[in-house]
XYZ file of C-alpha atoms in Angstrom:
679
model
C -32.647 16.290 27.385
C -31.821 16.791 23.698
C -33.850 15.033 21.028
C -31.737 12.302 19.357
C -31.511 12.033 15.595
C -34.068 9.426 14.390
C -32.601 6.074 13.382
C -34.904 5.801 10.369
C -33.751 9.222 9.111
C -30.204 7.970 8.580
C -29.615 7.981 4.824
C -28.282 4.797 3.230
C -25.690 2.808 5.223
C -27.815 -0.329 4.845
C -25.225 -2.702 6.296
C -24.694 -0.520 9.346
C -28.387 -0.197 10.090
C -29.005 -3.900 9.469
C -26.181 -4.982 11.813
C -27.489 -2.747 14.607
C -31.075 -3.923 14.138
C -30.041 -7.588 14.183
C -28.396 -7.008 17.561
C -31.529 -5.252 18.775
C -33.522 -8.363 17.827
C -31.002 -10.829 19.284
C -28.273 -9.550 21.646
C -26.758 -13.052 21.408
C -25.379 -12.045 17.990
C -22.622 -10.388 19.976
C -22.449 -6.704 19.094
C -21.038 -4.876 16.121
C -17.857 -3.049 15.150
C -18.337 -0.143 12.737
C -15.255 0.791 10.713
C -15.124 3.812 8.463
C -13.878 7.254 7.672
C -14.898 10.244 9.736
C -18.223 11.912 9.034
C -20.170 8.803 8.010
C -22.878 8.762 10.709
C -21.288 5.940 12.730
C -21.901 7.514 16.120
C -25.222 9.004 15.050
C -26.673 5.632 14.087
C -25.477 3.920 17.283
C -26.899 6.629 19.556
C -30.175 6.632 17.606
C -30.590 2.885 18.216
C -31.440 3.427 21.891
C -34.866 4.847 21.020
C -35.787 1.583 19.235
C -34.775 -0.868 21.963
C -37.579 -2.454 24.025
C -37.852 -1.457 27.673
C -36.080 -3.478 30.395
C -37.710 -4.804 33.591
C -35.466 -4.190 36.620
C -35.562 -4.580 40.402
C -36.584 -1.296 41.972
C -33.568 0.495 43.461
C -30.958 -1.963 42.150
C -27.948 -0.108 40.715
C -26.990 -3.184 38.683
C -30.265 -3.663 36.759
C -31.110 -7.102 38.140
C -34.105 -8.815 36.495
C -37.093 -9.117 38.883
C -37.730 -12.750 37.969
C -34.099 -13.871 38.247
C -32.003 -11.454 40.332
C -28.254 -11.943 40.609
C -27.694 -13.944 43.850
C -24.409 -12.119 44.547
C -25.549 -8.643 43.533
C -23.844 -6.033 45.781
C -27.264 -4.411 46.298
C -28.882 -7.750 47.121
C -30.247 -10.070 48.153
C -33.382 -9.208 46.197
C -36.773 -10.732 46.726
C -38.475 -12.015 43.593
C -41.493 -10.011 42.601
C -42.721 -7.358 40.237
C -40.203 -4.736 39.223
C -40.327 -1.570 37.183
C -39.694 -0.881 33.507
C -37.209 1.636 32.155
C -35.789 2.420 28.702
C -32.817 0.354 27.589
C -29.527 2.137 28.175
C -26.796 2.947 25.689
C -23.814 3.666 27.943
C -20.822 5.400 26.350
C -17.270 4.558 27.407
C -14.934 7.522 26.779
C -11.512 6.650 25.357
C -9.780 8.460 28.218
C -11.818 6.828 31.003
C -10.013 5.553 34.074
C -10.167 1.966 35.298
C -12.255 3.050 38.292
C -14.762 4.748 35.980
C -15.143 1.547 33.964
C -15.365 -1.148 36.653
C -16.241 0.909 39.723
C -14.268 1.734 42.832
C -13.897 0.376 46.348
C -13.348 2.743 49.275
C -10.127 1.162 50.544
C -9.890 3.477 53.527
C -13.295 2.361 54.863
C -12.502 -1.259 54.009
C -9.329 -1.195 56.140
C -10.616 0.939 59.005
C -14.263 -0.192 59.224
C -14.385 -3.488 57.340
C -17.131 -2.067 55.082
C -17.408 -2.902 51.385
C -18.376 0.530 50.100
C -18.630 0.169 46.313
C -19.373 2.831 43.696
C -20.540 1.133 40.461
C -18.863 1.946 37.152
C -19.918 1.971 33.524
C -19.989 -1.842 33.296
C -22.716 -1.872 35.940
C -24.650 0.851 34.117
C -24.430 -1.122 30.858
C -25.658 -4.429 32.320
C -28.586 -5.688 30.186
C -28.017 -2.764 27.821
C -25.544 -1.484 25.235
C -21.962 -0.450 25.942
C -20.829 1.916 23.203
C -17.138 2.711 22.686
C -16.413 5.473 20.186
C -12.876 5.299 18.746
C -12.533 1.846 20.286
C -9.173 1.321 18.577
C -7.713 4.140 20.710
C -8.806 2.554 23.986
C -5.934 1.925 26.427
C -4.759 -1.665 26.679
C -5.632 -2.070 30.362
C -9.242 -1.030 29.639
C -9.333 -3.452 26.704
C -8.247 -6.245 29.051
C -11.079 -5.414 31.458
C -13.608 -5.362 28.607
C -12.378 -8.748 27.379
C -12.750 -10.263 30.839
C -16.254 -8.849 31.328
C -17.391 -9.878 27.836
C -16.081 -13.414 28.326
C -17.499 -14.003 31.827
C -20.611 -11.805 31.804
C -19.509 -10.290 35.094
C -17.074 -7.754 36.491
C -14.709 -8.257 39.425
C -13.169 -5.445 41.456
C -10.417 -6.687 43.751
C -8.049 -4.679 45.897
C -5.824 -6.025 48.650
C -8.131 -8.919 49.485
C -11.366 -6.914 49.256
C -13.509 -7.943 46.273
C -16.884 -7.204 44.718
C -18.540 -9.028 41.815
C -21.572 -8.017 39.802
C -23.249 -9.047 36.547
C -22.063 -7.250 33.396
C -23.873 -8.649 30.362
C -23.975 -6.050 27.648
C -24.111 -5.605 23.910
C -20.718 -4.258 22.806
C -20.826 -1.693 19.996
C -17.675 0.065 18.817
C -16.857 2.590 16.126
C -13.427 3.374 14.737
C -11.556 5.111 11.948
C -8.959 2.653 10.563
C -6.681 5.571 9.657
C -6.035 6.022 13.384
C -4.862 2.469 14.010
C -6.186 -1.067 14.137
C -7.794 -2.995 16.962
C -6.201 -5.743 19.040
C -7.142 -9.175 17.635
C -8.475 -10.376 21.001
C -10.996 -7.527 21.204
C -11.756 -7.667 17.483
C -12.951 -11.260 17.847
C -15.377 -10.227 20.626
C -17.489 -8.255 18.186
C -20.091 -10.487 16.601
C -20.434 -8.462 13.386
C -18.427 -5.845 11.559
C -19.402 -3.362 8.852
C -17.424 -0.954 6.692
C -19.005 2.434 6.065
C -18.063 5.225 3.683
C -19.621 8.462 2.560
C -21.666 8.147 -0.617
C -20.195 9.608 -3.803
C -23.653 10.090 -5.292
C -24.532 13.818 -5.365
C -28.262 13.193 -4.782
C -27.608 11.163 -1.633
C -25.156 13.726 -0.313
C -27.716 16.470 -0.913
C -30.288 14.502 1.099
C -27.795 14.043 3.944
C -27.200 17.788 4.168
C -30.898 18.617 3.814
C -31.889 16.331 6.699
C -29.061 17.455 8.915
C -29.920 21.118 8.466
C -33.586 20.399 9.158
C -32.673 18.527 12.343
C -30.341 21.288 13.556
C -33.033 23.933 12.967
C -35.718 22.125 15.005
C -34.795 18.676 16.446
C -38.236 18.051 17.975
C -40.147 18.864 14.779
C -37.741 16.797 12.686
C -38.112 13.790 15.023
C -41.902 14.162 14.929
C -41.870 13.815 11.126
C -40.141 10.437 11.510
C -42.205 9.178 14.437
C -44.340 6.801 12.333
C -41.254 5.207 10.757
C -39.649 4.848 14.178
C -42.788 3.173 15.551
C -42.868 0.780 12.596
C -39.265 -0.353 13.102
C -39.801 -0.631 16.867
C -42.824 -2.881 16.262
C -40.859 -4.943 13.768
C -38.096 -5.527 16.325
C -40.674 -6.768 18.847
C -42.241 -9.063 16.237
C -38.861 -10.461 15.192
C -37.964 -11.153 18.837
C -41.199 -13.083 19.262
C -40.630 -15.058 16.043
C -36.952 -15.845 16.698
C -37.510 -18.986 18.859
C -39.545 -20.542 16.035
C -36.888 -20.088 13.321
C -35.439 -23.388 12.096
C -31.779 -23.672 11.128
C -31.604 -26.725 8.894
C -28.697 -29.074 8.296
C -28.102 -27.652 4.814
C -27.627 -24.157 6.213
C -25.380 -25.486 8.972
C -23.192 -27.245 6.385
C -22.903 -24.022 4.433
C -21.896 -22.131 7.575
C -19.232 -24.683 8.528
C -17.891 -24.900 4.981
C -17.691 -21.116 4.652
C -15.797 -20.705 7.914
C -13.384 -23.463 6.909
C -12.893 -21.993 3.426
C -11.882 -18.609 4.839
C -9.614 -20.208 7.475
C -11.081 -18.424 10.481
C -9.606 -19.260 13.872
C -11.665 -21.137 16.443
C -15.381 -21.890 16.410
C -16.798 -18.507 17.452
C -17.294 -17.534 13.810
C -19.492 -20.579 13.141
C -21.651 -19.835 16.177
C -21.995 -16.141 15.345
C -22.871 -16.940 11.731
C -25.560 -19.386 12.851
C -27.100 -16.866 15.241
C -26.926 -14.098 12.644
C -28.533 -16.199 9.905
C -31.332 -17.179 12.288
C -31.900 -13.548 13.272
C -31.923 -12.480 9.619
C -34.711 -14.957 8.931
C -36.717 -13.652 11.893
C -36.142 -10.061 10.767
C -37.509 -10.967 7.334
C -40.552 -12.607 8.923
C -39.573 -16.187 8.066
C -39.234 -19.315 10.164
C -36.693 -21.027 7.875
C -33.101 -19.969 7.230
C -32.355 -19.591 3.509
C -29.098 -19.490 1.583
C -29.404 -15.709 1.289
C -29.393 -15.484 5.089
C -26.204 -17.536 5.297
C -24.540 -15.345 2.660
C -25.497 -12.120 4.428
C -24.382 -13.562 7.766
C -20.962 -14.401 6.293
C -20.521 -10.862 4.958
C -21.228 -9.460 8.416
C -19.527 -12.018 10.682
C -16.365 -13.106 8.836
C -14.419 -10.128 7.407
C -12.729 -9.312 10.727
C -12.111 -12.964 11.571
C -10.451 -14.334 8.471
C -6.755 -15.022 8.837
C -4.762 -12.120 7.400
C -1.626 -10.062 7.883
C -1.955 -7.011 10.159
C -1.732 -4.606 7.206
C -4.298 -6.368 5.018
C -7.680 -4.670 4.751
C -10.543 -6.775 6.127
C -13.047 -8.132 3.672
C -14.261 -11.257 1.904
C -13.828 -12.516 -1.630
C -17.510 -12.625 -2.586
C -16.847 -14.824 -5.610
C -15.167 -17.397 -3.366
C -18.088 -17.073 -0.934
C -20.644 -17.746 -3.667
C -18.657 -20.734 -4.951
C -18.513 -22.232 -1.444
C -22.231 -21.762 -0.843
C -23.065 -23.302 -4.222
C -20.712 -26.252 -3.688
C -22.318 -27.171 -0.387
C -25.886 -26.756 -1.569
C -28.551 -24.125 -1.047
C -30.353 -23.427 2.190
C -33.629 -25.068 3.037
C -36.483 -24.128 0.740
C -39.056 -21.787 2.215
C -42.542 -23.259 2.654
C -45.152 -22.045 0.192
C -47.225 -20.470 2.970
C -44.212 -18.642 4.428
C -44.340 -14.864 4.282
C -42.626 -12.981 1.482
C -38.938 -14.007 1.696
C -37.937 -10.402 1.347
C -40.151 -9.448 4.277
C -40.867 -5.858 5.081
C -37.888 -3.795 4.069
C -36.780 -6.334 1.462
C -34.315 -9.214 1.811
C -33.567 -8.718 5.464
C -32.544 -5.101 4.922
C -33.839 -2.404 7.276
C -36.475 -0.020 5.930
C -34.893 2.256 3.337
C -35.450 5.752 4.534
C -32.432 7.350 3.136
C -28.527 8.035 3.477
C -26.475 8.429 6.451
C -27.567 10.964 8.950
C -25.592 13.901 10.095
C -22.095 14.302 8.800
C -19.478 15.108 11.420
C -17.312 16.988 8.985
C -15.630 16.823 5.619
C -13.723 13.722 4.690
C -10.068 14.452 4.156
C -8.437 12.913 1.128
C -5.503 10.667 1.827
C -2.198 12.402 1.469
C -0.687 11.604 -1.891
C 2.780 10.103 -2.025
C 5.650 12.338 -3.009
C 5.776 13.133 -6.727
C 8.736 11.781 -8.657
C 11.524 14.252 -9.177
C 13.604 14.806 -12.260
C 16.492 12.379 -12.519
C 19.641 13.781 -10.942
C 23.101 13.663 -12.477
C 25.714 11.358 -10.943
C 27.724 12.980 -8.194
C 30.491 11.933 -5.876
C 29.003 10.443 -2.700
C 30.110 10.582 0.893
C 32.185 7.484 0.445
C 33.740 8.451 -2.875
C 31.353 6.372 -5.003
C 29.040 8.079 -7.504
C 25.475 8.450 -6.301
C 22.773 6.712 -8.302
C 21.009 8.711 -10.951
C 17.544 8.595 -12.393
C 14.365 7.415 -10.739
C 13.481 3.755 -10.517
C 10.001 2.399 -10.074
C 8.898 1.104 -6.688
C 9.995 -2.437 -5.837
C 8.136 -4.942 -3.725
C 9.217 -5.363 -0.124
C 10.949 -8.579 0.879
C 9.208 -10.958 3.269
C 8.967 -9.362 6.740
C 10.602 -11.013 9.726
C 10.500 -10.775 13.516
C 12.847 -8.030 14.686
C 14.779 -7.463 17.860
C 13.185 -4.982 20.213
C 14.617 -1.480 20.091
C 13.724 0.607 23.121
C 14.264 4.083 24.501
C 16.545 4.218 27.581
C 15.467 5.528 30.936
C 12.032 5.537 32.545
C 9.220 7.311 30.736
C 5.672 8.304 31.602
C 3.971 8.025 28.208
C 0.879 6.207 27.020
C 0.665 2.532 27.933
C 2.237 0.251 25.352
C 4.762 -2.545 24.986
C 8.113 -1.016 24.138
C 10.095 1.058 26.666
C 10.152 1.062 30.469
C 7.753 3.566 32.024
C 5.843 4.510 35.148
C 2.352 3.196 34.561
C -0.852 2.370 36.409
C -0.294 -1.307 35.667
C 2.785 -3.473 35.939
C 5.064 -4.637 38.714
C 5.094 -2.683 41.964
C 8.381 -0.855 42.505
C 7.657 1.355 45.511
C 5.154 3.644 47.184
C 4.320 7.326 47.612
C 1.696 9.509 49.207
C -1.426 9.609 47.014
C -1.998 12.691 44.904
C -5.769 12.893 44.630
C -7.899 9.746 44.868
C -6.166 6.555 45.974
C -6.248 4.004 43.158
C -3.577 1.372 43.883
C -2.976 0.768 47.587
C 0.482 -0.312 48.748
C -0.668 -2.345 51.754
C 2.711 -2.983 53.377
C 3.711 0.689 53.167
C 0.319 1.746 54.565
C 0.606 -0.609 57.534
C 4.195 0.530 58.119
C 3.082 4.180 58.149
C 0.180 3.511 60.558
C 1.945 1.125 62.958
C 3.968 3.667 65.041
C 0.836 5.658 65.910
C -1.435 2.900 67.224
C -0.877 3.638 70.957
C -1.319 7.392 70.450
C -4.565 6.746 68.605
C -5.926 4.715 71.471
C -6.030 1.339 69.762
C -7.593 -1.213 72.066
C -8.775 -4.014 69.794
C -7.211 -6.213 67.131
C -8.074 -3.829 64.275
C -5.533 -1.384 62.854
C -6.410 2.294 63.313
C -5.787 3.782 59.847
C -6.088 7.416 58.899
C -5.942 9.009 55.479
C -2.407 10.294 56.070
C -1.258 6.681 56.444
C -2.433 5.568 53.009
C 0.275 4.949 50.426
C -0.136 4.735 46.663
C 1.757 1.927 44.924
C 4.129 3.032 42.181
C 4.332 0.620 39.298
C 6.567 0.048 36.331
C 5.335 -1.263 33.007
C 5.846 -0.466 29.336
C 4.951 2.542 27.224
C 4.350 3.085 23.525
C 6.733 5.418 21.724
C 6.750 7.552 18.608
C 8.880 5.618 16.126
C 9.922 8.015 13.353
C 11.414 6.318 10.294
C 13.794 8.320 8.082
C 14.356 6.239 4.943
C 17.032 6.875 2.325
C 15.393 6.484 -1.114
C 18.261 7.896 -3.158
C 20.128 6.368 -6.052
C 22.739 4.794 -3.783
C 19.959 2.589 -2.400
C 18.323 1.910 -5.758
C 19.591 -1.582 -6.542
C 16.337 -3.530 -6.755
C 17.404 -6.465 -4.610
C 18.894 -4.117 -2.033
C 15.866 -1.823 -1.852
C 13.593 -4.830 -1.563
C 15.548 -5.957 1.504
C 15.438 -2.445 2.966
C 11.665 -2.211 2.526
C 11.297 -5.649 4.072
C 13.291 -4.503 7.099
C 11.227 -1.320 7.543
C 8.016 -3.308 7.095
C 9.233 -5.683 9.813
C 9.861 -2.743 12.135
C 6.377 -1.421 11.342
C 4.898 -4.798 12.291
C 6.822 -4.593 15.552
C 5.476 -1.065 16.140
C 1.938 -2.309 15.455
C 2.281 -5.010 18.088
C 3.798 -2.625 20.634
C 1.073 0.054 20.239
C 3.426 2.767 18.964
C 2.725 5.830 16.901
C 4.762 5.901 13.691
C 5.840 8.479 11.134
C 7.675 8.130 7.827
C 10.116 10.574 6.208
C 11.892 9.830 2.938
C 14.782 11.720 1.380
C 16.019 11.655 -2.215
C 16.852 14.078 -5.004
C 17.008 17.572 -3.519
C 14.823 17.374 -0.432
C 13.059 15.284 2.197
C 9.317 14.560 2.341
C 7.033 13.684 5.227
C 5.405 10.678 3.568
C 3.265 10.080 6.646
C 2.874 12.427 9.637
C 2.996 10.688 13.042
C -0.097 8.535 13.387
C -1.385 5.417 15.113
C -2.282 3.941 11.710
C 0.734 1.723 11.140
C -0.846 0.165 8.059
C -0.926 3.600 6.396
C 2.862 3.766 6.756
C 3.139 0.311 5.186
C 1.111 1.467 2.157
C 3.320 4.548 1.665
C 6.438 2.416 1.970
C 5.217 -0.056 -0.663
C 4.846 2.676 -3.311
C 8.126 4.452 -2.492
C 10.198 5.207 -5.653
C 13.998 5.536 -5.544
C 16.690 7.453 -7.369
C 18.573 10.738 -7.359
C 21.014 12.307 -4.944
C 21.256 11.657 -1.202
C 20.242 14.743 0.845
C 20.940 13.121 4.219
C 20.953 16.442 6.066
C 17.506 17.316 4.659
C 16.093 14.054 5.969
C 17.539 14.583 9.459
C 16.439 18.247 9.595
C 12.912 17.298 8.517
C 12.863 14.673 11.277
C 14.036 17.297 13.789
C 11.130 19.589 12.812
C 8.586 16.764 13.075
C 9.834 15.695 16.503
C 9.826 19.290 17.766
C 6.133 19.636 16.884
C 5.266 16.235 18.353
C 6.972 17.111 21.649
C 4.617 20.066 21.982
C 1.566 17.951 21.097
C 2.374 14.972 23.303
C 5.318 15.722 25.630
C 4.966 12.443 27.536
C 5.471 10.231 24.455
C 9.187 9.706 23.920
C 10.514 9.383 20.355
C 12.722 6.744 18.793
C 14.436 7.857 15.573
C 15.156 5.032 13.100
C 17.370 6.110 10.176
C 17.557 3.582 7.342
C 20.532 4.422 5.125
C 23.953 3.370 3.893
C 25.357 6.597 5.375
C 26.285 8.338 2.129
C 25.506 12.033 1.645
C 25.578 13.902 -1.682
C 24.164 17.088 -3.144
C 24.968 20.684 -2.326
C 28.140 22.147 -0.833
C 29.856 19.926 1.739
C 26.961 17.441 2.243
C 28.927 15.389 4.767
C 29.410 18.336 7.135
C 25.744 19.299 6.780
C 24.694 15.772 7.661
C 26.975 15.758 10.702
C 25.557 19.036 12.025
C 21.982 17.817 11.495
C 22.750 14.610 13.386
C 24.179 16.567 16.315
C 20.885 18.459 16.658
C 19.165 15.174 17.525
C 21.979 14.251 19.905
C 21.625 17.608 21.677
C 17.887 16.985 22.135
C 18.582 13.605 23.719
C 16.608 11.749 21.043
C 17.153 7.992 21.198
C 18.173 6.775 17.770
C 19.233 3.755 15.798
C 20.765 3.601 12.328
C 19.901 0.575 10.210
C 23.068 0.132 8.141
C 22.114 -0.842 4.583
C 25.645 -0.864 3.173
C 26.417 -4.035 1.261
C 29.268 -5.579 -0.679
C 32.700 -6.942 0.246
C 34.156 -3.463 0.922
C 32.257 -1.428 3.513
C 33.102 2.127 4.479
C 31.308 2.223 7.837
C 29.530 5.494 7.057
C 26.296 4.457 8.783
C 28.251 3.633 11.930
C 29.845 7.077 11.887
C 26.393 8.638 11.493
C 25.145 6.680 14.502
C 28.075 8.046 16.492
C 27.097 11.630 15.649
C 23.488 10.875 16.630
C 24.671 9.393 19.911
C 22.792 6.228 19.080
C 23.253 2.677 17.853
C 24.043 1.125 14.496
C 22.680 -2.256 13.494
C 22.987 -4.088 10.197
C 20.057 -5.635 8.379
C 21.193 -9.083 9.470
C 21.586 -8.039 13.107
C 18.056 -6.614 13.096
C 16.542 -10.088 12.986
C 15.375 -11.515 16.295
C 16.839 -14.896 15.383
C 20.223 -13.411 14.478
C 23.262 -14.994 16.114
C 24.579 -11.481 16.814
C 23.582 -11.818 20.475
C 21.399 -10.121 23.061
C 19.315 -7.021 22.406
C 20.527 -3.838 24.055
C 18.640 -0.635 24.716
C 19.237 2.176 22.293
C 21.551 4.727 23.880
C 20.497 8.324 24.349
C 22.572 11.337 23.420
C 24.772 10.917 26.496
C 25.760 7.376 25.595
C 28.727 6.379 23.484
C 28.135 4.878 20.040
C 28.135 1.108 19.941
C 27.014 -1.580 17.533
C 24.459 -4.171 18.656
C 26.455 -7.336 18.942
């Protein structure tokens, strides 16, 4: 077994280490979500925590870690007799992003259940994590059906496995710890609220700290055992402090003044529900115990707010989490300070100072270099006016970025046919979850039994198999897997016209508002998104396909306009991007959204070039929709003609609204479909 990196050797990252240690002292705090860029010791710190956790007493031989003094009365390995058990180290169980449902919750042997009436159950990761830590790296990339199972287990403290009337229940009380890189997408609000605390981490920009990070990492890689031995005393000290804080925690007093501050702070930041108040109270109490005090002070309430509220305050999906610390201080001051510490109380700072963990240095091992965010396209030289596709002169000169109009709820645009991509909420697809549409012979392990089809397959053979009793004689060849239909997430690639013909400020504001609305829709439907802009002489990939929808929103907000309209360049760039994405993820179907007025200028015969580029997408069968941005009393219908060449759909800005009187939403046609306007 490899030697883990010592927790106390992690350099800096005070908030991260404090949040983890508070959960080690009091699991009732509710876990922690660690957000930050790659290479900031998120995973290293979480894995290192396991060495500091106190041992757990368990019933000997129980696969579900029942406590000897109070075993679970419905434990699948029970019933257990009360009595002395055995001690083992606390577990930190890792849930891989690509884990199956059976790996998470466990699996029932359906064949034995039907043929023998035996509940043969193989425990999953939730059983392993009971009374321990469940760690999910890249938790924001976890499939929705696994998120649903985690939410159920976290809410009820137990896990249920049910299949065709056969069910097993076991305890699943665990400390949930997740890490994520916000650049790869945000987390569902329901799961976000299940994390008691959240911390933001970033690599230090101080050269001395970065040097220390590299020095310690190299020393650990050269000789892990020797490096861990050098930090053994510090590890023992923190381990002893956790035990002492656990013993002191029941004696900590949370006074009325501190409770008023907690309630006032949660109300001031407009958090939903009462979970935030409860988590803040538990966190403030644990902070006092960690500092060696029996009274909660105002500083504990402030620190608890900074850890428990950023991910709970009401905000738009694309707003970065965080708290206005000036507003926080004003609220705490308005509602009075915390209770005064008694004169004979220990040093309020306690060992480690002010509730902070012992300062032993920066984050631990770096996973790799931190990539700089891709810069937006540089402004081009203003272009000269030129005749556009519709006979009007194209806009000239660059205009500064305008603010997007207020977003709105859009109609759902979907890809036709039946896909097999990643689970999501947009287009129809064959999935592991959803409504049952049929059955087939299982390929590999049986996961979803189609009971009626199985009985129908077994029924004709009962006499030949010598059936004599009431039970059905079932063999493996009779088993049928249920086929299900649900929804998938797609790759929504936006191609946005930023040329001079779109540059009227009021018009561009409406266009940005429409694209922002579509991005919000993509966020809710768990899509990947990409953003291409075209203006001047060329097209630019402003954002390669990513799950970070908020990154696309940021690029859109700073988008300048002006110059000619190289429509063909935008469509050809989109064709290249989609070709690469098909090789990377062939199961994820694309939806091309072109936002333009349909004009094309620049170069010889720009209209013909645009037509040929559009036909490339039609030949590939790419589902597409053109958002027609043409305005004014006289409209040339150029965007509609472009949609016809793409083999897709045209929709005006007004028709894009979900509350539009235009009528019902229709699926976007593929290349084989005739052009039509959503009406």
